């Protein structure tokens, strides 16, 4: 129930108070669903300009042989030269691609999804012990990382765990997913190194160019949980945004809801069992001097009875005081740098003092 404050004789919605009360309850969106509500609280209702964009726009009659857009699926077991070419093409055109035959057994993927779902479906009082906006221990449970900055909250809860450069103390990782997280950290780091090598070669650089820029070292895992939303046409699972780091590796279950913006239209990333979704993030677009693209993406609110679960690993530089900008090998008098250099620490501070939205940090640093 929304509360109102009386200002000059008028009742006005007390958003700041509602947000504070929701956060202090430590129950998350799952707790709201468990309470039996049939309408979403006002803090989750997005503005008309966001809601009007949720439904597909009417399309002109398709031409002969026309088909819906599908992001590339790349078989990592193919010849390396072919894989490099496919990864580079997808990174230049879509900024997203799916990978198969990536070396991580499907049983490990399924167990990881199951363990994150198990964490979120524990009793509220068990999860509340992890609910904090401070990640000093390397582990926290929250609802909406930008809750106090956004115009409207989104319908999801999140378990965050720092994976690198080193894992948190094991006792700080929830027991219900501890073994799976440790295993996932090892697999995702190895796969991340492989992908960074392919992406470096796709730019015509040495295989270890991105790795040597510490782009593999700082890794953050988020385990998102999207329970059924009683009014999915009034909110979103995650608002449209781009990722601020270098590269994102995503494991999603079968429910769906992830969309990317391609040529001005929203395109579904349909789940493929056993596949992983990879996307270019803002820093890699900058390092590549716009060769690779970091594109807007979002998750729709979940209309189904079954919850949606996804696990993302964000790869970020660990050299926080270092200067970053376009690789010198990718600039020339004919193609000058398109971005000014910046200190990574300042860049991330700027990201975490704004809401998740479609405005990328690349625009701020563009020359």
mmCIF file with all atom_site columns, N, CA and C in Angstrom, residues 87 91 95 97 195-196 198-200 203 205 209-210 215 243-248 278-294 315-317 324-327 330 339 342 347 362:
data_model
loop_
_atom_site.group_PDB
_atom_site.id
_atom_site.type_symbol
_atom_site.label_atom_id
_atom_site.label_alt_id
_atom_site.label_comp_id
_atom_site.label_asym_id
_atom_site.label_entity_id
_atom_site.label_seq_id
_atom_site.pdbx_PDB_ins_code
_atom_site.Cartn_x
_atom_site.Cartn_y
_atom_site.Cartn_z
_atom_site.occupancy
_atom_site.B_iso_or_equiv
_atom_site.pdbx_formal_charge
_atom_site.auth_seq_id
_atom_site.auth_comp_id
_atom_site.auth_asym_id
_atom_site.auth_atom_id
_atom_site.pdbx_PDB_model_num
ATOM 1   N N  . UNK A 1 87  ? 33.177 -14.799 -33.824 1.00 0.00 ? 87  UNK A N  1
ATOM 2   C CA . UNK A 1 87  ? 33.074 -14.003 -32.597 1.00 0.00 ? 87  UNK A CA 1
ATOM 3   C C  . UNK A 1 87  ? 33.231 -12.517 -32.920 1.00 0.00 ? 87  UNK A C  1
ATOM 4   N N  . UNK A 1 91  ? 30.385 -9.612  -32.501 1.00 0.00 ? 91  UNK A N  1
ATOM 5   C CA . UNK A 1 91  ? 30.693 -8.514  -31.587 1.00 0.00 ? 91  UNK A CA 1
ATOM 6   C C  . UNK A 1 91  ? 30.590 -7.159  -32.278 1.00 0.00 ? 91  UNK A C  1
ATOM 7   N N  . UNK A 1 95  ? 26.838 -7.290  -30.750 1.00 0.00 ? 95  UNK A N  1
ATOM 8   C CA . UNK A 1 95  ? 27.314 -7.086  -29.387 1.00 0.00 ? 95  UNK A CA 1
ATOM 9   C C  . UNK A 1 95  ? 26.928 -8.220  -28.459 1.00 0.00 ? 95  UNK A C  1
ATOM 10  N N  . UNK A 1 97  ? 26.165 -12.754 -28.467 1.00 0.00 ? 97  UNK A N  1
ATOM 11  C CA . UNK A 1 97  ? 26.112 -14.030 -29.177 1.00 0.00 ? 97  UNK A CA 1
ATOM 12  C C  . UNK A 1 97  ? 25.988 -15.140 -28.146 1.00 0.00 ? 97  UNK A C  1
ATOM 13  N N  . UNK A 1 195 ? 37.575 -16.642 -24.177 1.00 0.00 ? 195 UNK A N  1
ATOM 14  C CA . UNK A 1 195 ? 36.818 -15.657 -24.944 1.00 0.00 ? 195 UNK A CA 1
ATOM 15  C C  . UNK A 1 195 ? 37.619 -14.379 -25.166 1.00 0.00 ? 195 UNK A C  1
ATOM 16  N N  . UNK A 1 196 ? 38.355 -13.949 -24.154 1.00 0.00 ? 196 UNK A N  1
ATOM 17  C CA . UNK A 1 196 ? 39.164 -12.729 -24.305 1.00 0.00 ? 196 UNK A CA 1
ATOM 18  C C  . UNK A 1 196 ? 40.258 -12.927 -25.348 1.00 0.00 ? 196 UNK A C  1
ATOM 19  N N  . UNK A 1 198 ? 39.993 -14.925 -27.995 1.00 0.00 ? 198 UNK A N  1
ATOM 20  C CA . UNK A 1 198 ? 39.314 -14.877 -29.292 1.00 0.00 ? 198 UNK A CA 1
ATOM 21  C C  . UNK A 1 198 ? 38.975 -13.441 -29.683 1.00 0.00 ? 198 UNK A C  1
ATOM 22  N N  . UNK A 1 199 ? 38.505 -12.655 -28.710 1.00 0.00 ? 199 UNK A N  1
ATOM 23  C CA . UNK A 1 199 ? 38.135 -11.263 -28.977 1.00 0.00 ? 199 UNK A CA 1
ATOM 24  C C  . UNK A 1 199 ? 39.364 -10.428 -29.316 1.00 0.00 ? 199 UNK A C  1
ATOM 25  N N  . UNK A 1 200 ? 40.484 -10.688 -28.646 1.00 0.00 ? 200 UNK A N  1
ATOM 26  C CA . UNK A 1 200 ? 41.724 -9.968  -28.950 1.00 0.00 ? 200 UNK A CA 1
ATOM 27  C C  . UNK A 1 200 ? 42.180 -10.275 -30.374 1.00 0.00 ? 200 UNK A C  1
ATOM 28  N N  . UNK A 1 203 ? 40.414 -8.559  -33.131 1.00 0.00 ? 203 UNK A N  1
ATOM 29  C CA . UNK A 1 203 ? 40.805 -7.165  -33.369 1.00 0.00 ? 203 UNK A CA 1
ATOM 30  C C  . UNK A 1 203 ? 42.169 -7.067  -34.032 1.00 0.00 ? 203 UNK A C  1
ATOM 31  N N  . UNK A 1 205 ? 44.904 -8.264  -32.605 1.00 0.00 ? 205 UNK A N  1
ATOM 32  C CA . UNK A 1 205 ? 45.869 -8.066  -31.529 1.00 0.00 ? 205 UNK A CA 1
ATOM 33  C C  . UNK A 1 205 ? 46.417 -9.409  -31.054 1.00 0.00 ? 205 UNK A C  1
ATOM 34  N N  . UNK A 1 209 ? 46.268 -9.815  -25.235 1.00 0.00 ? 209 UNK A N  1
ATOM 35  C CA . UNK A 1 209 ? 46.197 -8.344  -25.089 1.00 0.00 ? 209 UNK A CA 1
ATOM 36  C C  . UNK A 1 209 ? 45.197 -7.930  -24.022 1.00 0.00 ? 209 UNK A C  1
ATOM 37  N N  . UNK A 1 210 ? 43.982 -8.471  -24.060 1.00 0.00 ? 210 UNK A N  1
ATOM 38  C CA . UNK A 1 210 ? 42.980 -8.107  -23.055 1.00 0.00 ? 210 UNK A CA 1
ATOM 39  C C  . UNK A 1 210 ? 43.350 -8.660  -21.682 1.00 0.00 ? 210 UNK A C  1
ATOM 40  N N  . UNK A 1 215 ? 41.883 -7.335  -17.669 1.00 0.00 ? 215 UNK A N  1
ATOM 41  C CA . UNK A 1 215 ? 40.443 -7.389  -17.941 1.00 0.00 ? 215 UNK A CA 1
ATOM 42  C C  . UNK A 1 215 ? 39.782 -8.685  -17.475 1.00 0.00 ? 215 UNK A C  1
ATOM 43  N N  . UNK A 1 243 ? 26.147 -2.857  -20.025 1.00 0.00 ? 243 UNK A N  1
ATOM 44  C CA . UNK A 1 243 ? 27.027 -3.258  -18.919 1.00 0.00 ? 243 UNK A CA 1
ATOM 45  C C  . UNK A 1 243 ? 28.285 -2.387  -18.934 1.00 0.00 ? 243 UNK A C  1
ATOM 46  N N  . UNK A 1 244 ? 28.766 -1.969  -17.758 1.00 0.00 ? 244 UNK A N  1
ATOM 47  C CA . UNK A 1 244 ? 29.882 -1.019  -17.724 1.00 0.00 ? 244 UNK A CA 1
ATOM 48  C C  . UNK A 1 244 ? 31.270 -1.634  -17.902 1.00 0.00 ? 244 UNK A C  1
ATOM 49  N N  . UNK A 1 245 ? 31.407 -2.958  -17.729 1.00 0.00 ? 245 UNK A N  1
ATOM 50  C CA . UNK A 1 245 ? 32.726 -3.578  -17.693 1.00 0.00 ? 245 UNK A CA 1
ATOM 51  C C  . UNK A 1 245 ? 33.290 -3.919  -19.056 1.00 0.00 ? 245 UNK A C  1
ATOM 52  N N  . UNK A 1 246 ? 33.965 -5.067  -19.122 1.00 0.00 ? 246 UNK A N  1
ATOM 53  C CA . UNK A 1 246 ? 34.635 -5.501  -20.351 1.00 0.00 ? 246 UNK A CA 1
ATOM 54  C C  . UNK A 1 246 ? 33.787 -6.525  -21.099 1.00 0.00 ? 246 UNK A C  1
ATOM 55  N N  . UNK A 1 247 ? 33.345 -7.545  -20.380 1.00 0.00 ? 247 UNK A N  1
ATOM 56  C CA . UNK A 1 247 ? 32.635 -8.666  -20.993 1.00 0.00 ? 247 UNK A CA 1
ATOM 57  C C  . UNK A 1 247 ? 31.686 -9.273  -19.962 1.00 0.00 ? 247 UNK A C  1
ATOM 58  N N  . UNK A 1 248 ? 30.549 -9.768  -20.425 1.00 0.00 ? 248 UNK A N  1
ATOM 59  C CA . UNK A 1 248 ? 29.591 -10.433 -19.537 1.00 0.00 ? 248 UNK A CA 1
ATOM 60  C C  . UNK A 1 248 ? 29.291 -11.830 -20.069 1.00 0.00 ? 248 UNK A C  1
ATOM 61  N N  . UNK A 1 278 ? 26.895 -14.361 -24.334 1.00 0.00 ? 278 UNK A N  1
ATOM 62  C CA . UNK A 1 278 ? 28.054 -13.492 -24.141 1.00 0.00 ? 278 UNK A CA 1
ATOM 63  C C  . UNK A 1 278 ? 27.714 -12.110 -24.685 1.00 0.00 ? 278 UNK A C  1
ATOM 64  N N  . UNK A 1 279 ? 28.066 -11.063 -23.939 1.00 0.00 ? 279 UNK A N  1
ATOM 65  C CA . UNK A 1 279 ? 27.884 -9.729  -24.502 1.00 0.00 ? 279 UNK A CA 1
ATOM 66  C C  . UNK A 1 279 ? 29.063 -8.809  -24.227 1.00 0.00 ? 279 UNK A C  1
ATOM 67  N N  . UNK A 1 280 ? 29.312 -7.956  -25.204 1.00 0.00 ? 280 UNK A N  1
ATOM 68  C CA . UNK A 1 280 ? 30.349 -6.937  -25.116 1.00 0.00 ? 280 UNK A CA 1
ATOM 69  C C  . UNK A 1 280 ? 29.865 -5.847  -24.165 1.00 0.00 ? 280 UNK A C  1
ATOM 70  N N  . UNK A 1 281 ? 30.736 -5.377  -23.280 1.00 0.00 ? 281 UNK A N  1
ATOM 71  C CA . UNK A 1 281 ? 30.374 -4.310  -22.356 1.00 0.00 ? 281 UNK A CA 1
ATOM 72  C C  . UNK A 1 281 ? 31.105 -3.020  -22.740 1.00 0.00 ? 281 UNK A C  1
ATOM 73  N N  . UNK A 1 282 ? 30.770 -1.934  -22.044 1.00 0.00 ? 282 UNK A N  1
ATOM 74  C CA . UNK A 1 282 ? 31.190 -0.599  -22.470 1.00 0.00 ? 282 UNK A CA 1
ATOM 75  C C  . UNK A 1 282 ? 32.706 -0.433  -22.591 1.00 0.00 ? 282 UNK A C  1
ATOM 76  N N  . UNK A 1 283 ? 33.456 -0.954  -21.622 1.00 0.00 ? 283 UNK A N  1
ATOM 77  C CA . UNK A 1 283 ? 34.909 -0.745  -21.671 1.00 0.00 ? 283 UNK A CA 1
ATOM 78  C C  . UNK A 1 283 ? 35.525 -1.419  -22.889 1.00 0.00 ? 283 UNK A C  1
ATOM 79  N N  . UNK A 1 284 ? 35.002 -2.579  -23.266 1.00 0.00 ? 284 UNK A N  1
ATOM 80  C CA . UNK A 1 284 ? 35.547 -3.247  -24.455 1.00 0.00 ? 284 UNK A CA 1
ATOM 81  C C  . UNK A 1 284 ? 35.192 -2.473  -25.721 1.00 0.00 ? 284 UNK A C  1
ATOM 82  N N  . UNK A 1 285 ? 34.034 -1.838  -25.758 1.00 0.00 ? 285 UNK A N  1
ATOM 83  C CA . UNK A 1 285 ? 33.722 -0.976  -26.904 1.00 0.00 ? 285 UNK A CA 1
ATOM 84  C C  . UNK A 1 285 ? 34.739 0.165   -26.984 1.00 0.00 ? 285 UNK A C  1
ATOM 85  N N  . UNK A 1 286 ? 35.079 0.725   -25.822 1.00 0.00 ? 286 UNK A N  1
ATOM 86  C CA . UNK A 1 286 ? 36.048 1.821   -25.788 1.00 0.00 ? 286 UNK A CA 1
ATOM 87  C C  . UNK A 1 286 ? 37.442 1.331   -26.182 1.00 0.00 ? 286 UNK A C  1
ATOM 88  N N  . UNK A 1 287 ? 37.905 0.214   -25.580 1.00 0.00 ? 287 UNK A N  1
ATOM 89  C CA . UNK A 1 287 ? 39.231 -0.326  -25.894 1.00 0.00 ? 287 UNK A CA 1
ATOM 90  C C  . UNK A 1 287 ? 39.361 -0.647  -27.378 1.00 0.00 ? 287 UNK A C  1
ATOM 91  N N  . UNK A 1 288 ? 38.254 -1.133  -27.972 1.00 0.00 ? 288 UNK A N  1
ATOM 92  C CA . UNK A 1 288 ? 38.283 -1.512  -29.388 1.00 0.00 ? 288 UNK A CA 1
ATOM 93  C C  . UNK A 1 288 ? 38.092 -0.319  -30.321 1.00 0.00 ? 288 UNK A C  1
ATOM 94  N N  . UNK A 1 289 ? 37.929 0.864   -29.728 1.00 0.00 ? 289 UNK A N  1
ATOM 95  C CA . UNK A 1 289 ? 37.711 2.087   -30.520 1.00 0.00 ? 289 UNK A CA 1
ATOM 96  C C  . UNK A 1 289 ? 36.502 1.941   -31.445 1.00 0.00 ? 289 UNK A C  1
ATOM 97  N N  . UNK A 1 290 ? 35.436 1.380   -30.870 1.00 0.00 ? 290 UNK A N  1
ATOM 98  C CA . UNK A 1 290 ? 34.143 1.195   -31.562 1.00 0.00 ? 290 UNK A CA 1
ATOM 99  C C  . UNK A 1 290 ? 34.138 0.065   -32.582 1.00 0.00 ? 290 UNK A C  1
ATOM 100 N N  . UNK A 1 291 ? 35.175 -0.786  -32.588 1.00 0.00 ? 291 UNK A N  1
ATOM 101 C CA . UNK A 1 291 ? 35.116 -1.969  -33.455 1.00 0.00 ? 291 UNK A CA 1
ATOM 102 C C  . UNK A 1 291 ? 34.038 -2.934  -32.953 1.00 0.00 ? 291 UNK A C  1
ATOM 103 N N  . UNK A 1 292 ? 34.001 -3.131  -31.638 1.00 0.00 ? 292 UNK A N  1
ATOM 104 C CA . UNK A 1 292 ? 32.967 -3.956  -31.007 1.00 0.00 ? 292 UNK A CA 1
ATOM 105 C C  . UNK A 1 292 ? 31.927 -3.040  -30.379 1.00 0.00 ? 292 UNK A C  1
ATOM 106 N N  . UNK A 1 293 ? 30.677 -3.533  -30.275 1.00 0.00 ? 293 UNK A N  1
ATOM 107 C CA . UNK A 1 293 ? 29.603 -2.672  -29.781 1.00 0.00 ? 293 UNK A CA 1
ATOM 108 C C  . UNK A 1 293 ? 28.980 -3.232  -28.499 1.00 0.00 ? 293 UNK A C  1
ATOM 109 N N  . UNK A 1 294 ? 28.773 -2.341  -27.557 1.00 0.00 ? 294 UNK A N  1
ATOM 110 C CA . UNK A 1 294 ? 28.051 -2.645  -26.325 1.00 0.00 ? 294 UNK A CA 1
ATOM 111 C C  . UNK A 1 294 ? 26.630 -2.133  -26.506 1.00 0.00 ? 294 UNK A C  1
ATOM 112 N N  . UNK A 1 315 ? 33.126 -9.391  -16.161 1.00 0.00 ? 315 UNK A N  1
ATOM 113 C CA . UNK A 1 315 ? 34.590 -9.314  -16.178 1.00 0.00 ? 315 UNK A CA 1
ATOM 114 C C  . UNK A 1 315 ? 34.999 -7.843  -16.238 1.00 0.00 ? 315 UNK A C  1
ATOM 115 N N  . UNK A 1 316 ? 35.813 -7.426  -15.260 1.00 0.00 ? 316 UNK A N  1
ATOM 116 C CA . UNK A 1 316 ? 36.227 -6.034  -15.155 1.00 0.00 ? 316 UNK A CA 1
ATOM 117 C C  . UNK A 1 316 ? 37.731 -5.955  -14.929 1.00 0.00 ? 316 UNK A C  1
ATOM 118 N N  . UNK A 1 317 ? 38.352 -4.821  -15.266 1.00 0.00 ? 317 UNK A N  1
ATOM 119 C CA . UNK A 1 317 ? 39.770 -4.657  -14.963 1.00 0.00 ? 317 UNK A CA 1
ATOM 120 C C  . UNK A 1 317 ? 40.003 -4.629  -13.452 1.00 0.00 ? 317 UNK A C  1
ATOM 121 N N  . UNK A 1 324 ? 42.566 3.992   -18.952 1.00 0.00 ? 324 UNK A N  1
ATOM 122 C CA . UNK A 1 324 ? 41.990 3.172   -20.018 1.00 0.00 ? 324 UNK A CA 1
ATOM 123 C C  . UNK A 1 324 ? 41.492 4.074   -21.143 1.00 0.00 ? 324 UNK A C  1
ATOM 124 N N  . UNK A 1 325 ? 41.606 3.559   -22.343 1.00 0.00 ? 325 UNK A N  1
ATOM 125 C CA . UNK A 1 325 ? 41.143 4.253   -23.534 1.00 0.00 ? 325 UNK A CA 1
ATOM 126 C C  . UNK A 1 325 ? 41.368 3.331   -24.712 1.00 0.00 ? 325 UNK A C  1
ATOM 127 N N  . UNK A 1 326 ? 41.113 3.776   -25.931 1.00 0.00 ? 326 UNK A N  1
ATOM 128 C CA . UNK A 1 326 ? 41.312 2.905   -27.095 1.00 0.00 ? 326 UNK A CA 1
ATOM 129 C C  . UNK A 1 326 ? 42.734 2.373   -27.175 1.00 0.00 ? 326 UNK A C  1
ATOM 130 N N  . UNK A 1 327 ? 42.874 1.087   -27.517 1.00 0.00 ? 327 UNK A N  1
ATOM 131 C CA . UNK A 1 327 ? 44.211 0.508   -27.716 1.00 0.00 ? 327 UNK A CA 1
ATOM 132 C C  . UNK A 1 327 ? 44.934 1.294   -28.810 1.00 0.00 ? 327 UNK A C  1
ATOM 133 N N  . UNK A 1 330 ? 44.911 0.232   -32.415 1.00 0.00 ? 330 UNK A N  1
ATOM 134 C CA . UNK A 1 330 ? 43.667 0.347   -33.179 1.00 0.00 ? 330 UNK A CA 1
ATOM 135 C C  . UNK A 1 330 ? 43.368 1.788   -33.577 1.00 0.00 ? 330 UNK A C  1
ATOM 136 N N  . UNK A 1 339 ? 37.602 8.043   -28.016 1.00 0.00 ? 339 UNK A N  1
ATOM 137 C CA . UNK A 1 339 ? 37.336 8.260   -26.589 1.00 0.00 ? 339 UNK A CA 1
ATOM 138 C C  . UNK A 1 339 ? 38.574 8.851   -25.925 1.00 0.00 ? 339 UNK A C  1
ATOM 139 N N  . UNK A 1 342 ? 40.622 7.579   -19.321 1.00 0.00 ? 342 UNK A N  1
ATOM 140 C CA . UNK A 1 342 ? 39.999 7.783   -18.017 1.00 0.00 ? 342 UNK A CA 1
ATOM 141 C C  . UNK A 1 342 ? 40.595 6.803   -17.024 1.00 0.00 ? 342 UNK A C  1
ATOM 142 N N  . UNK A 1 347 ? 35.618 5.986   -13.447 1.00 0.00 ? 347 UNK A N  1
ATOM 143 C CA . UNK A 1 347 ? 34.593 5.484   -14.375 1.00 0.00 ? 347 UNK A CA 1
ATOM 144 C C  . UNK A 1 347 ? 33.529 4.682   -13.633 1.00 0.00 ? 347 UNK A C  1
ATOM 145 N N  . UNK A 1 362 ? 29.815 5.225   -22.395 1.00 0.00 ? 362 UNK A N  1
ATOM 146 C CA . UNK A 1 362 ? 30.626 5.490   -23.583 1.00 0.00 ? 362 UNK A CA 1
ATOM 147 C C  . UNK A 1 362 ? 30.360 6.900   -24.109 1.00 0.00 ? 362 UNK A C  1
#
